[in-house]
Amino acid sequence: MHPVNLTIANNTNFPLQYQSDWFNLGGLASGSSWPATVAPSQSGTASCSGALGCSGWVHYQCNGTDLYFCFSNPVAGANKIDFGGQT
């Protein structure tokens, strides 16, 4: 397996509320879950793993705005991370 820990730091004045996730490769590691809420000035971590790596996105909502944290940690190739929002 190819494990990766993903940490989301909330540097806003509003809580982040988990909405959904999607994986192209891998998934959440056994016993791990996305934090339901990440309070202001706090962080939350989830562990992901997969035989070929781990890639996908997690969707949180913050003060009415949809936020997507996108990640890719393949066994071969470059690691990538991106962030986007939609109101």
Coordinates of C-alpha atoms in Angstrom, one line a residue:
M1 CA 0.0 0.0 0.0
H2 CA 1.0 3.6 -0.6
P3 CA -0.2 5.6 2.5
V4 CA -0.6 9.4 2.7
N5 CA -1.8 11.7 5.5
L6 CA -3.8 14.7 4.3
T7 CA -4.1 17.6 6.7
I8 CA -6.6 20.5 6.1
A9 CA -5.8 23.7 8.1
N10 CA -8.7 26.1 8.6
N11 CA -7.3 29.6 8.5
T12 CA -10.7 31.2 8.3
N13 CA -13.1 32.6 10.9
F14 CA -15.7 30.0 10.0
P15 CA -16.0 26.2 10.6
L16 CA -15.4 23.9 7.6
Q17 CA -18.2 21.3 7.3
Y18 CA -17.6 18.0 5.5
Q19 CA -19.9 17.3 2.5
S20 CA -18.5 14.5 0.4
D21 CA -15.5 12.9 -1.2
W22 CA -14.5 11.1 -4.4
F23 CA -11.5 8.9 -5.1
N24 CA -10.0 8.1 -8.5
L25 CA -7.3 5.9 -6.9
G26 CA -7.2 4.4 -3.4
G27 CA -9.5 5.5 -0.6
L28 CA -9.6 6.3 3.1
A29 CA -7.3 4.0 5.1
S30 CA -9.0 1.5 7.4
G31 CA -10.2 3.3 10.6
S32 CA -9.8 6.8 9.1
S33 CA -12.4 9.4 8.1
W34 CA -12.6 13.0 7.0
P35 CA -13.1 15.3 10.0
A36 CA -16.9 16.2 10.1
T37 CA -15.9 19.7 11.2
V38 CA -12.7 21.6 11.2
A39 CA -13.0 24.6 13.6
P40 CA -11.5 28.0 12.9
S41 CA -7.7 28.1 13.5
Q42 CA -7.7 24.2 13.8
S43 CA -6.7 21.4 11.4
G44 CA -7.9 17.9 10.7
T45 CA -6.2 14.9 9.1
A46 CA -7.3 11.8 7.2
S47 CA -5.2 8.9 6.1
C48 CA -5.6 7.5 2.6
S49 CA -3.9 4.6 0.9
G50 CA -4.0 2.4 -2.2
A51 CA -1.9 -0.1 -4.1
L52 CA -1.3 2.4 -6.9
G53 CA -1.5 5.6 -4.8
C54 CA -4.2 7.8 -3.7
S55 CA -6.0 10.6 -5.6
G56 CA -9.3 12.4 -5.5
W57 CA -11.0 15.3 -3.8
V58 CA -12.8 16.1 -0.6
H59 CA -15.6 18.7 -0.5
Y60 CA -16.1 21.0 2.5
Q61 CA -18.5 24.0 2.9
C62 CA -17.4 27.2 4.7
N63 CA -19.9 30.0 5.3
G64 CA -22.0 29.1 2.2
T65 CA -19.0 28.5 -0.1
D66 CA -18.2 25.1 -1.5
L67 CA -14.4 24.3 -1.1
Y68 CA -12.7 21.4 -2.9
F69 CA -9.3 20.0 -1.8
C70 CA -7.8 18.0 -4.6
F71 CA -4.9 15.6 -4.2
S72 CA -2.8 13.1 -6.1
N73 CA -0.1 10.9 -4.6
P74 CA 0.7 8.3 -7.2
V75 CA 3.2 5.5 -6.7
A76 CA 5.0 6.8 -9.8
G77 CA 5.1 10.4 -11.0
A78 CA 4.7 13.8 -9.3
N79 CA 2.5 14.5 -6.3
K80 CA -0.1 17.2 -6.8
I81 CA -2.4 19.2 -4.6
D82 CA -4.9 21.9 -5.6
F83 CA -7.7 23.9 -4.0
G84 CA -10.8 25.5 -5.5
G85 CA -14.0 27.1 -4.5
Q86 CA -17.5 27.6 -5.8
T87 CA -20.3 29.9 -4.4

